[in-house]
Short mmCIF file of C-alpha atoms and ligand atoms in Angstrom, two decimals:
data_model
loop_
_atom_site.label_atom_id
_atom_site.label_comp_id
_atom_site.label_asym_id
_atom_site.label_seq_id
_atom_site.Cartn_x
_atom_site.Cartn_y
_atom_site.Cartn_z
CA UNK Q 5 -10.76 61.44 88.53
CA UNK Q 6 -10.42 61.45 92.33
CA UNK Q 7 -8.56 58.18 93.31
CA UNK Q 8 -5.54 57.37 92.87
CA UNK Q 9 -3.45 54.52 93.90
CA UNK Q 10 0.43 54.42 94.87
CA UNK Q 11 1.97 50.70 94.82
CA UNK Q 12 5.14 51.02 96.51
CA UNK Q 13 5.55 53.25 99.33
CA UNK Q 14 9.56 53.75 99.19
CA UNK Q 15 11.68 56.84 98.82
CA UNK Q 16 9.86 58.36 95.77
CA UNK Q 17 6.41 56.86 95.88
CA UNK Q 18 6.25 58.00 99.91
CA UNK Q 19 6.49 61.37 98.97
CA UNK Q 20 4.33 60.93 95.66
CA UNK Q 21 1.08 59.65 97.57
CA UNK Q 22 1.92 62.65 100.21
CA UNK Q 23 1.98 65.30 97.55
CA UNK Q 24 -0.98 63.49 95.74
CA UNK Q 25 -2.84 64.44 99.23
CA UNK Q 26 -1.54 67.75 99.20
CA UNK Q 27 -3.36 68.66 95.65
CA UNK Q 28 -6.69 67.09 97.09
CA UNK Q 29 -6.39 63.78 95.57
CA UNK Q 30 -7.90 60.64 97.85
CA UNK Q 31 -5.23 58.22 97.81
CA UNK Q 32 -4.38 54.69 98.74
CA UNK Q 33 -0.55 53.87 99.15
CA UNK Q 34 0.03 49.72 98.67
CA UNK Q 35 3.35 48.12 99.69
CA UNK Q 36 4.41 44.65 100.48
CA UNK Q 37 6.48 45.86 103.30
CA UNK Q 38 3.75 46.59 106.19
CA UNK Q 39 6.65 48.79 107.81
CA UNK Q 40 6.07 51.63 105.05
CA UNK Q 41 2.18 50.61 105.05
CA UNK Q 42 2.58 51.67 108.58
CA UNK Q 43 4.60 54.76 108.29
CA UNK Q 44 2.12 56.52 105.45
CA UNK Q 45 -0.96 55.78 108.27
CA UNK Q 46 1.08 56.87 111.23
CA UNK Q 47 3.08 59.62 109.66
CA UNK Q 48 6.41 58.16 111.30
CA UNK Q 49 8.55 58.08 108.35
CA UNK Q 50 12.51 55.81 108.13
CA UNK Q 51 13.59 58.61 105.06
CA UNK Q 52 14.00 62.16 105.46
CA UNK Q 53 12.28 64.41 102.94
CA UNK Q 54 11.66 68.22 103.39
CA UNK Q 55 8.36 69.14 103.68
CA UNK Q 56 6.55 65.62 103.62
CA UNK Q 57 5.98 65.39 107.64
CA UNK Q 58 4.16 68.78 107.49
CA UNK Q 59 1.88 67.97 104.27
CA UNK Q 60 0.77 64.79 105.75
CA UNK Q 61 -0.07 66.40 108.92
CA UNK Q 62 -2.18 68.60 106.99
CA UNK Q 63 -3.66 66.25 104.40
CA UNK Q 64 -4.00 62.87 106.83
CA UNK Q 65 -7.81 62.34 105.85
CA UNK Q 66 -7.21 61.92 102.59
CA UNK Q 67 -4.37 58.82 102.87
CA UNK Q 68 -4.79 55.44 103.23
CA UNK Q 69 -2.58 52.88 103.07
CA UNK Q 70 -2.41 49.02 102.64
CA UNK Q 71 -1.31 45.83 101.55
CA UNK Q 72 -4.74 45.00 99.84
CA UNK Q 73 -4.20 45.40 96.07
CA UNK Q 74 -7.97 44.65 95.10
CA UNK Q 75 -9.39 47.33 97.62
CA UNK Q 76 -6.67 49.47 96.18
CA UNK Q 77 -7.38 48.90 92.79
CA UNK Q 78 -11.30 48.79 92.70
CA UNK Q 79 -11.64 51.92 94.30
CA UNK Q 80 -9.08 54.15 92.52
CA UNK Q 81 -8.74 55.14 88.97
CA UNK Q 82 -5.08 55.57 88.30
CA UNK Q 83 -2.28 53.27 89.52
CA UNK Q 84 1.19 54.55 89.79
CA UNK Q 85 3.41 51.50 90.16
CA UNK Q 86 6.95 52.91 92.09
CA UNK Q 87 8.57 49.75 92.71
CA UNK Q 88 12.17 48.65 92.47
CA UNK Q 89 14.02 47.96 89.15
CA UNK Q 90 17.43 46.71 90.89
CA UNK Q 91 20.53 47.10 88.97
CA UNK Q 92 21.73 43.35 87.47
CA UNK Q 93 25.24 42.72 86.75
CA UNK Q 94 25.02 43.47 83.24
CA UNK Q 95 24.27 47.24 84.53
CA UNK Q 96 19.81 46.14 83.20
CA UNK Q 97 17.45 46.92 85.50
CA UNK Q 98 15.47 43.72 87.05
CA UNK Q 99 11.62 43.79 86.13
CA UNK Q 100 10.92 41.79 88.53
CA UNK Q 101 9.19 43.56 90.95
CA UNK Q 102 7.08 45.49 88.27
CA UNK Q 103 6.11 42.18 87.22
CA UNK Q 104 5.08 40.97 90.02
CA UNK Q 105 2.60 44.12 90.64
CA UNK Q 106 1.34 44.12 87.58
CA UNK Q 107 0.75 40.16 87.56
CA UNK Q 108 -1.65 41.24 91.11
CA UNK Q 109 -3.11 44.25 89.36
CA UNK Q 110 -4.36 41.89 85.90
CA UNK Q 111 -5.92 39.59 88.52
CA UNK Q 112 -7.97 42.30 89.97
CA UNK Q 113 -8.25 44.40 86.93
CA UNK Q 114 -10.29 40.89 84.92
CA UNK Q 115 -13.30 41.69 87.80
CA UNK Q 116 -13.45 45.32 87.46
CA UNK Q 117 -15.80 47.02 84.75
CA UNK Q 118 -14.78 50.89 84.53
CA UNK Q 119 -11.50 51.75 82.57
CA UNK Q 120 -8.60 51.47 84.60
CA UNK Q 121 -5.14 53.26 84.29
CA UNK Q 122 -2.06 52.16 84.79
CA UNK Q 123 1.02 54.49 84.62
CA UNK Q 124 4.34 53.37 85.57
CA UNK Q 125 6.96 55.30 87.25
CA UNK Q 126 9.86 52.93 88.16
CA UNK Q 127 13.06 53.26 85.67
CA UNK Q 128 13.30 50.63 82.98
CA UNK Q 129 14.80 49.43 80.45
CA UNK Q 130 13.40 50.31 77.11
CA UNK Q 131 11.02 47.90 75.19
CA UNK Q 132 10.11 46.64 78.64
CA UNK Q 133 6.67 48.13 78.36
CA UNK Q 134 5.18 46.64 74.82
CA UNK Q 135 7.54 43.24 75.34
CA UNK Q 136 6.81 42.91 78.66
CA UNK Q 137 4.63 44.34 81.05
CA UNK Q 138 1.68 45.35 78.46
CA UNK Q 139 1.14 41.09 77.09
CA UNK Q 140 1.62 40.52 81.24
CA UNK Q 141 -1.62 42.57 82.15
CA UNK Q 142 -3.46 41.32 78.98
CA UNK Q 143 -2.95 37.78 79.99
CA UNK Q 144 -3.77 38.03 83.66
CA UNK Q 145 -6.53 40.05 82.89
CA UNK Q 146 -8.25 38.66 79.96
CA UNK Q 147 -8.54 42.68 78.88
CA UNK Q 148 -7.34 44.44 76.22
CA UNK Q 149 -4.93 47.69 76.73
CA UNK Q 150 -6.53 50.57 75.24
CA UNK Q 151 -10.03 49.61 75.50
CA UNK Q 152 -10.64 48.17 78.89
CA UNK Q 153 -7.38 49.55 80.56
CA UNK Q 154 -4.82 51.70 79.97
CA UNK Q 155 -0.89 51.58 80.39
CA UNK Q 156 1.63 54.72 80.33
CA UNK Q 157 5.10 54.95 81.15
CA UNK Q 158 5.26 57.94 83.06
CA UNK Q 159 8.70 58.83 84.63
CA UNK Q 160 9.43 61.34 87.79
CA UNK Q 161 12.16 63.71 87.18
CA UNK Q 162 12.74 64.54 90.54
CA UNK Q 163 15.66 64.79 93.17
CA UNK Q 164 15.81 63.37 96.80
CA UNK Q 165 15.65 66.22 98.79
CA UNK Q 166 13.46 68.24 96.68
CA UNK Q 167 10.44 65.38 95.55
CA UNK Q 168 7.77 67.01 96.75
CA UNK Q 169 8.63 70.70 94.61
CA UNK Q 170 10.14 68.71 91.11
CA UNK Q 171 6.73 66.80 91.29
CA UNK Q 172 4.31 70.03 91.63
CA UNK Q 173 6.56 71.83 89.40
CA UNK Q 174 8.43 69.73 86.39
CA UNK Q 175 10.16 71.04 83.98
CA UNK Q 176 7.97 68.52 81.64
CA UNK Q 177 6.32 65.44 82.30
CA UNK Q 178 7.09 62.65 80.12
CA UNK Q 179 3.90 60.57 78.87
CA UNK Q 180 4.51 57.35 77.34
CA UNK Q 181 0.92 55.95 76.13
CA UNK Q 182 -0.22 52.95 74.57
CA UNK Q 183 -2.91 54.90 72.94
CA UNK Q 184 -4.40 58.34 73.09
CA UNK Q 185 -7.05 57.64 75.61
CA UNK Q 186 -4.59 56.68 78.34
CA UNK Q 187 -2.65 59.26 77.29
CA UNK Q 188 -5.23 61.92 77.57
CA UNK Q 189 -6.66 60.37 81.20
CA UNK Q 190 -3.02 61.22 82.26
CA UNK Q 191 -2.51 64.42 80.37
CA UNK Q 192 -5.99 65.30 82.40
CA UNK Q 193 -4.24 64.32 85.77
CA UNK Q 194 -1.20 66.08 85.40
CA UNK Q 195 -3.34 69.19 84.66
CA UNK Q 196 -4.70 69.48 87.68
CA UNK Q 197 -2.05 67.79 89.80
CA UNK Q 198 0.54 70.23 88.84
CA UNK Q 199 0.50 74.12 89.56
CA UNK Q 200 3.08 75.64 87.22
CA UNK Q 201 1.09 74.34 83.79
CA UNK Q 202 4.44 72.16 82.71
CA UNK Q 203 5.00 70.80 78.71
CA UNK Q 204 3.48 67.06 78.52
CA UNK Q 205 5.85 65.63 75.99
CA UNK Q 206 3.76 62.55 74.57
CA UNK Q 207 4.89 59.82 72.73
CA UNK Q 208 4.63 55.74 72.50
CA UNK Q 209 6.06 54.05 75.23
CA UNK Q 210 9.40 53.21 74.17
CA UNK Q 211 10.15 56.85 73.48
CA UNK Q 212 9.70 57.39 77.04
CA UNK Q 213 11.52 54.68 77.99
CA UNK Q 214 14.38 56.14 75.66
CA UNK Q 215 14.11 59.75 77.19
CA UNK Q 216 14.41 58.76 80.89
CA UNK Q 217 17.22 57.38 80.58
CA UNK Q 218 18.81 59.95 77.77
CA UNK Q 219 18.30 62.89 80.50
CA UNK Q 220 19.84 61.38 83.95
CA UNK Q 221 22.50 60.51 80.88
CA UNK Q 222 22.43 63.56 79.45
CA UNK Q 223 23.32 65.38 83.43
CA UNK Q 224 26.06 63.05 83.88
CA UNK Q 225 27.76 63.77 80.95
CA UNK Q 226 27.74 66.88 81.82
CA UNK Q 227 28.86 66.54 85.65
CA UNK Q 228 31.75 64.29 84.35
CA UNK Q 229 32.14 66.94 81.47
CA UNK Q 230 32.85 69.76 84.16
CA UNK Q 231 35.30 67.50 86.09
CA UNK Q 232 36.91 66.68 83.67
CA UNK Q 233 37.89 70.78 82.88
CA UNK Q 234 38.27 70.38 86.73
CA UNK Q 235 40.84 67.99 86.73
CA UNK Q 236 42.68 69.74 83.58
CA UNK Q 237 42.70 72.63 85.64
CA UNK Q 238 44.27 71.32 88.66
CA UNK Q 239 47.40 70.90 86.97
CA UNK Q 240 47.75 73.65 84.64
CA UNK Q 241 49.55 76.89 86.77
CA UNK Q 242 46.99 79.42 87.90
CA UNK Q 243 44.22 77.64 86.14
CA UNK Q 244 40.66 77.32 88.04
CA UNK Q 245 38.30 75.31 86.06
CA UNK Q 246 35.05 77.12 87.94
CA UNK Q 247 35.90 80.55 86.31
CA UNK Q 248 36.11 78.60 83.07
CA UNK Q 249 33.05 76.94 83.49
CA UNK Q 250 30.77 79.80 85.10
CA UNK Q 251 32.15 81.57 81.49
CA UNK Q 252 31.21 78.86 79.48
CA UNK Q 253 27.36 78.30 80.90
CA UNK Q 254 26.80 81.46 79.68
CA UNK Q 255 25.99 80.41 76.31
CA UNK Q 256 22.74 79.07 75.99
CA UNK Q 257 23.66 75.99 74.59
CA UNK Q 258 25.37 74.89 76.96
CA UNK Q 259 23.51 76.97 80.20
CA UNK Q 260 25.14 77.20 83.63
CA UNK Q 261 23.43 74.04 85.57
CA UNK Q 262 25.44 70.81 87.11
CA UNK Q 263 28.67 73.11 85.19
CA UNK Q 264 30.86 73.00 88.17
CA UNK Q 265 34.25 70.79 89.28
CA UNK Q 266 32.91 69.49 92.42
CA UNK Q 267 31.79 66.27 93.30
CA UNK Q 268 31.45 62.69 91.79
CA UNK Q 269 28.15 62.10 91.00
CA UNK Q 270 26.05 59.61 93.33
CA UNK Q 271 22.73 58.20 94.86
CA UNK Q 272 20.32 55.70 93.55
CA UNK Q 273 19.35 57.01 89.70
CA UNK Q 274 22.56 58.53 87.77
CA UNK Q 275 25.36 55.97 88.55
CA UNK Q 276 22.83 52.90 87.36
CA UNK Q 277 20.81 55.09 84.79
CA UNK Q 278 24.39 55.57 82.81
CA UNK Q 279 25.27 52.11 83.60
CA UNK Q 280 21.84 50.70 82.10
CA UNK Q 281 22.30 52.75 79.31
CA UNK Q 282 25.42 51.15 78.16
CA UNK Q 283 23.76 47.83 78.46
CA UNK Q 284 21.02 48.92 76.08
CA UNK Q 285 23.70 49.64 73.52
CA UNK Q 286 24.86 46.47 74.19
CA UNK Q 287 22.05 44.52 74.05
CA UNK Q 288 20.87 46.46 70.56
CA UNK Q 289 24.69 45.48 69.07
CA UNK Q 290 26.04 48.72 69.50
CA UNK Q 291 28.81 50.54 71.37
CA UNK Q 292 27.58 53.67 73.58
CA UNK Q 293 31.13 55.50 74.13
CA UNK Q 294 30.17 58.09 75.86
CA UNK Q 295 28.50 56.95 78.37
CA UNK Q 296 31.24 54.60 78.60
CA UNK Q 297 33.83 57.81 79.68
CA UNK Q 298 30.67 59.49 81.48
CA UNK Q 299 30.91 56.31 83.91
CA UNK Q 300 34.89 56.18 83.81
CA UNK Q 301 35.36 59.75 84.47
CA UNK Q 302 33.09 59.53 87.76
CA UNK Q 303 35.01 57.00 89.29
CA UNK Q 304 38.49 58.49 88.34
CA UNK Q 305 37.19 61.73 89.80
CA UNK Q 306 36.84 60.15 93.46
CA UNK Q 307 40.14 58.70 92.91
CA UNK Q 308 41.42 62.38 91.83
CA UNK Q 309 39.99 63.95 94.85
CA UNK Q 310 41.75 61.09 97.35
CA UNK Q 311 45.02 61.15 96.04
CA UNK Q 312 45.02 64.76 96.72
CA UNK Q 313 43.95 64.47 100.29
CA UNK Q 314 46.43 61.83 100.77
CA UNK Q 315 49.23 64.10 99.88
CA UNK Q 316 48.50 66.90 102.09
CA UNK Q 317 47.85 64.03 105.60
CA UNK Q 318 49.77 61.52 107.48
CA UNK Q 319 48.09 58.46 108.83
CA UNK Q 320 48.42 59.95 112.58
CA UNK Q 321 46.41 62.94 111.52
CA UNK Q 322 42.64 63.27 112.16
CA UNK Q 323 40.69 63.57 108.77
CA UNK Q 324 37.05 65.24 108.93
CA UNK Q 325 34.80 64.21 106.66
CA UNK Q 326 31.78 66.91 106.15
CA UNK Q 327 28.69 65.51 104.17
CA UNK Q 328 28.00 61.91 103.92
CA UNK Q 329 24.87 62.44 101.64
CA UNK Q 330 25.00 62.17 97.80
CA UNK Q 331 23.22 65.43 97.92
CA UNK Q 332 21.93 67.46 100.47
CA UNK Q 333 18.38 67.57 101.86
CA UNK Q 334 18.71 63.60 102.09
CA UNK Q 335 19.99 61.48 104.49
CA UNK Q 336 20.45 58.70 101.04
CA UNK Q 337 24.38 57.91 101.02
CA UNK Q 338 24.56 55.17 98.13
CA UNK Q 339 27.54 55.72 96.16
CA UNK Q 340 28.54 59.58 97.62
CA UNK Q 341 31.77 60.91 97.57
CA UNK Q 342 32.03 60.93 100.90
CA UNK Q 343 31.20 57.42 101.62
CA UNK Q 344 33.71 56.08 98.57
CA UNK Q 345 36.30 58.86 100.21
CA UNK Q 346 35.80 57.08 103.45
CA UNK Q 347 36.34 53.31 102.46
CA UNK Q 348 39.17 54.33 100.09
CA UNK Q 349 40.93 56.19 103.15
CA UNK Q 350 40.35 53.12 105.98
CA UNK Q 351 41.30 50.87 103.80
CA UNK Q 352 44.69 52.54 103.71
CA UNK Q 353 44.70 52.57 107.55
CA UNK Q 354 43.45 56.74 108.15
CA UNK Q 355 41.64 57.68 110.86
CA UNK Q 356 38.53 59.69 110.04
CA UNK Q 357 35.85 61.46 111.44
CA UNK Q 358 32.43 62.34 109.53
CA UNK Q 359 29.49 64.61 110.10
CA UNK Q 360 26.46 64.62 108.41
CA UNK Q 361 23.11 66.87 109.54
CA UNK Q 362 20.74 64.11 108.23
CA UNK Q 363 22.53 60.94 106.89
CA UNK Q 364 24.77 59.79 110.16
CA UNK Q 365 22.24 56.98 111.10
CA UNK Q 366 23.01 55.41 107.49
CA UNK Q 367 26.42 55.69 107.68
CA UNK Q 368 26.47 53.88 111.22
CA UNK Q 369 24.70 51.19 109.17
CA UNK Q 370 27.48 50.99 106.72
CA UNK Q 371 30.55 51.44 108.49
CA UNK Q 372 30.16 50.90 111.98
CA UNK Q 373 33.36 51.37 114.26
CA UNK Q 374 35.50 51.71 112.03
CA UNK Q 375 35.02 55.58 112.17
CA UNK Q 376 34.23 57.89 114.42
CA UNK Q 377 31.07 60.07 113.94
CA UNK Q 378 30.38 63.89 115.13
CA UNK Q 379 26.78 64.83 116.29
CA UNK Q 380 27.70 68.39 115.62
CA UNK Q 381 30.01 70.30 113.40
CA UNK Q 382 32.33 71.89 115.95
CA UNK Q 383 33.22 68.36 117.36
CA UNK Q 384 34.44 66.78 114.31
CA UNK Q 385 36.32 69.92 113.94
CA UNK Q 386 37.93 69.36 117.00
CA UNK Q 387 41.83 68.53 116.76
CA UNK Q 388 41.58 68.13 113.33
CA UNK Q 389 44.37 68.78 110.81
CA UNK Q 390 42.10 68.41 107.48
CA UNK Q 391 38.58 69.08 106.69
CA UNK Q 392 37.14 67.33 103.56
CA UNK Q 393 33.90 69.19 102.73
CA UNK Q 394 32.15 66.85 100.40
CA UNK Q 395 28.58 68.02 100.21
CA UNK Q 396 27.24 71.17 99.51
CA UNK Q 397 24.86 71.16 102.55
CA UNK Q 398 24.01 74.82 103.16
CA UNK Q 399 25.37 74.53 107.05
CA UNK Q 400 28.92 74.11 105.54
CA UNK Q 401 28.35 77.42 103.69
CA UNK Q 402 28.32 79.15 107.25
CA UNK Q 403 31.78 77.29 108.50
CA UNK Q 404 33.44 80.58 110.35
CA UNK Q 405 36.92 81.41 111.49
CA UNK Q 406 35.86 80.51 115.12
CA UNK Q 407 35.06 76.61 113.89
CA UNK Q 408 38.19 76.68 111.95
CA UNK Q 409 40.23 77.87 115.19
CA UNK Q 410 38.89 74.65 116.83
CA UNK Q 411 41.47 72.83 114.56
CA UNK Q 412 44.86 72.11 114.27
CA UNK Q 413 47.31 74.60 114.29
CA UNK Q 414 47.29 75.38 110.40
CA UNK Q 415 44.60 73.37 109.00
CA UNK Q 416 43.53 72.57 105.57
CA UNK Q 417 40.60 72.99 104.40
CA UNK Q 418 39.81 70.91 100.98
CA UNK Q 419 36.22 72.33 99.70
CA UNK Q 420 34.72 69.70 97.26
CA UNK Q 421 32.46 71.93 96.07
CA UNK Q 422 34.68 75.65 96.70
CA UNK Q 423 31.52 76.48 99.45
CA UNK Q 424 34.14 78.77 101.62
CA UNK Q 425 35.92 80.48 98.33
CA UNK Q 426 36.88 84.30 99.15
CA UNK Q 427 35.96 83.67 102.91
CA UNK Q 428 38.26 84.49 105.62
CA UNK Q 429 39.24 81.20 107.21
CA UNK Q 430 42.29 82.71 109.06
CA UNK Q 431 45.24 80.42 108.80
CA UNK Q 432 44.02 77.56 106.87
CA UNK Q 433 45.27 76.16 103.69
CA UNK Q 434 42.08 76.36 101.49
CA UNK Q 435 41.90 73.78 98.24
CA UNK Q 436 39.26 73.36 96.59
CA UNK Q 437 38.24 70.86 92.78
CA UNK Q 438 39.04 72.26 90.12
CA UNK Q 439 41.95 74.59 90.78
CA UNK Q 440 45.29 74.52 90.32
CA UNK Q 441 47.32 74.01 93.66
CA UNK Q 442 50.78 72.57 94.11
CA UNK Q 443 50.49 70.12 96.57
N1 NAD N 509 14.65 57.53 94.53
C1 NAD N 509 14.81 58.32 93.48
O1 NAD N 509 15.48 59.36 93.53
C2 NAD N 509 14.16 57.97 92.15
C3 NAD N 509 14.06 58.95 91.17
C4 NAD N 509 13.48 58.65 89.95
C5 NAD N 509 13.08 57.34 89.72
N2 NAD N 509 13.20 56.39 90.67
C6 NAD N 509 12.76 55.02 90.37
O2 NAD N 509 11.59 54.71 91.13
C7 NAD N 509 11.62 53.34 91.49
C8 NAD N 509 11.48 53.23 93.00
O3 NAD N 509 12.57 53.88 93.61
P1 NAD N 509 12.61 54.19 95.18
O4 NAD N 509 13.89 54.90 95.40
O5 NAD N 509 11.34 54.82 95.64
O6 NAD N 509 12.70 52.69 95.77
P2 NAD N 509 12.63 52.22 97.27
O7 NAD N 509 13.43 50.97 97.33
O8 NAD N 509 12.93 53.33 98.19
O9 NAD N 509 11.07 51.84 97.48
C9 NAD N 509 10.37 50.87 96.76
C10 NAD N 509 9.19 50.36 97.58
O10 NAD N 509 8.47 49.43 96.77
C11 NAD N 509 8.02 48.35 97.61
N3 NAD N 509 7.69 47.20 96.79
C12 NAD N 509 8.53 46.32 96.17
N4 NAD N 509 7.82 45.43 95.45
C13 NAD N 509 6.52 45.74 95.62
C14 NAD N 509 5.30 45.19 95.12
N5 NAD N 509 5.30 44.16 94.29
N6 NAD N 509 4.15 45.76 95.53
C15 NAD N 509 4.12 46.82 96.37
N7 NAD N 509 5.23 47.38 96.85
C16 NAD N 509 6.41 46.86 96.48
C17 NAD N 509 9.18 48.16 98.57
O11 NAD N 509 8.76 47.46 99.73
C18 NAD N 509 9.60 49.62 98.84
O12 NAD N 509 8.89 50.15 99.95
C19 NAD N 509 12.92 52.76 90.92
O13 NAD N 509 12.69 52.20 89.66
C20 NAD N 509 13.78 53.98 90.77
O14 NAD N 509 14.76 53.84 89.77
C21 NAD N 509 13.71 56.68 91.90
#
């Protein structure tokens, strides 16, 4: 197994067909959109991922990309399918796009003779696999799954910002087979593909489907868990929720990671993966409750954190805004805290001012003049009565006395994620989540 094939060429499966490269794999990247086509054969890429620019650069003669399905599918022998699954109303995901590769795919796959796999990486909604997308590729192909082709639902666990290290070295990788044969082809793949030897959890394709979802659920409980201490803690005297919870992730059943009042949690997986979640109680005729105060909790906690700020500012003050990402290492800003902290403090007629070292070209996009925007740190520091730190980029970590003087006479200084705890920061008014302040 040499070939592989990578439909869609967006965030994730960019960096996937990269990486793929990377392990010596030849690869052919597919997308509709002849924009990404072109970025994966020029190297010019519209996201920002670490490491991807230099891996291609190395790796270039092994990556092709088109828009040709059949010369994509004939000549590989695994096809990862990283399309969208849009969020519906109902909080689903859409299959519509999977459909509509895997509709292409059956068409080529009823003309070609080896054993082809499929192995599908988009989110979805459980059942979608055996109700769905398996009778789709039987019908258009005239095949049958499990002796002519395969199909596995095979899920990334990875974050923006680090794709190209959770995909070379997963915790686990989650195998969802329609029989063992696919299952094994896969298994085989992930062998080599991977160089820290990770668990392959098997198991029939709704079980996967289950699991994806249950861990992005399983983090945000936890996230909304911690803020939740966080926001007990802000109004109990002399309580600080982060000594409470760097106690508590001690024990090993309940361990240390995403344990911290800080942030809402954002970006394109966890706010829809808890959503769709709820929906599949729904749709199975039952109630899913915690989920239900996973979801509430997030958007209370961005509430929380802007009532706060509102008490410590007057609408002629200058509000700075560090970190527009959802995360850092991306420039992605869907559903951050600082883009909700942003709309929620225009709306109320604030002026603000936001830096970002990677995302500001998004946040244009979104919202345009009706904020100003710093190219540098020290200039949205300038004149500035508050700072907002809202994402735990590491160049926050280094904000020094010096920055700070370029501020307001007595600033404040309200640290999302507690970043510039213990440091000296001169005359500034430090706040941070999570602790108890009288404001
Ligand atoms: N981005 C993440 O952090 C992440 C993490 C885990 C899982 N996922 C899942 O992976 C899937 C893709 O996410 P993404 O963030 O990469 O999406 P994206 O929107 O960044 O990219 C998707 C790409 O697929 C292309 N596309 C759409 N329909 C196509 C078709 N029929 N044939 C070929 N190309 C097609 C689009 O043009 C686009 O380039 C989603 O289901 C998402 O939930 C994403």
């Amino acid at each position: 197994m040499k070939n592989i094939s990578v439909i869609g060429l967006g965030k994730l499966g960019t960096p996937f067909a990269i990486t793929l490269a990377s392990r010596g794999f030849s690869v052919i990247g597919i997308d509709i959109d002849s924009k990404s086509v072109l970025s994966l054969k020029t190297g010019k890429f519209g996201i920002y991922e670490p490491l991807i620019n230099n891996l291609w650069s190395k790796n270039k003669s092994l990556i092709k990309a088109t828009i040709d399905y059949k010369e994509a599918i004939q000549d590989s022998e695994i096809t990862f399918i990283i399309v969208p699954t849009p969020s519906q109303k109902n909080g689903s995901f859409s299959n519509f796009y999977v459909k509509k590769a895997l509709e292409k795919i059956g068409k080529i796959l009823k003309d070609k003779d080896k054993f082809h796999l499929i192995s599908l990486v988009s989110t979805v909604v459980p059942t979608s696999s055996e109700l769905e997308f398996i009778p789709l590729l039987e019908k258009q192909s005239g095949k049958k799954v499990g002796r002519d082709f395969g199909f596995c639902y095979n899920p990334a666990f990875i974050a923006l910002g680090s794709v190209v290290k959770n995909l070379l070295e997963p915790d686990f990788v989650l195998i969802g087979e329609s029989d063992k044969k696919s299952g094994d082809v896969l298994e085989k793949f992930y062998q080599r593909f991977c160089i820290n030897n990770p668990p392959i959890m098997r198991m029939n394709l709704v079980n996967a489907e289950i699991a994806k979802l249950s861990l992005n659920t399983f983090i945000t409980t936890k996230i909304s868990y911690a803020n939740m201490i966080g926001h007990l803690c802000e109004v109990i005297p002399d309580a600080d929720a982060n000594i409470v919870l760097k106690a508590i992730g001690q024990d090993r059943r309940v361990g240390s990671l995403y344990l911290k009042a800080a942030s809402c949690y954002g970006g394109p997986c966890f706010p829809r993966d808890n959503k769709a979640l709820i929906s599949v109680g729904k749709k199975f005729g039952i109630s899913l409750p915690i989920a239900k105060a996973t979801d509430k909790i997030n958007d209370r906690h961005s509430q929380n954190i802007f009532k706060r700020i509102k008490k410590l500012v007057t609408k002629k003050d200058k509000i700075t805004i560090l970190g527009m990402s959802y995360k850092p290492d991306t420039d992605v800003i869907e559903k951050s805290q600082g883009t909700i902290l942003v709309d929620l403090l225009i709306n109320e007629g604030y002026q603000v001012t936001v830096y970002d070292p990677k995302a500001l070209r998004n946040v244009k996009k979104l919202f345009g003049k009706k904020i100003r925007y710093s190219q540098n740190l020290e200039n949205s520091l300038k004149s500035s009565t508050i700072m907002v730190i809202a994402t735990n980029w590491k160049e926050f970590e280094k904000i020094n006395n010096k920055q700070i003087k370029l501020m307001k006479k007595n600033p404040i200084i309200f640290d999302c994620w507690g970043l510039l705890e213990g440091k000296d920061l001169g005359r500034a008014r430090y706040l941070r989540n999570g602790k108890y302040e009288k404001i």
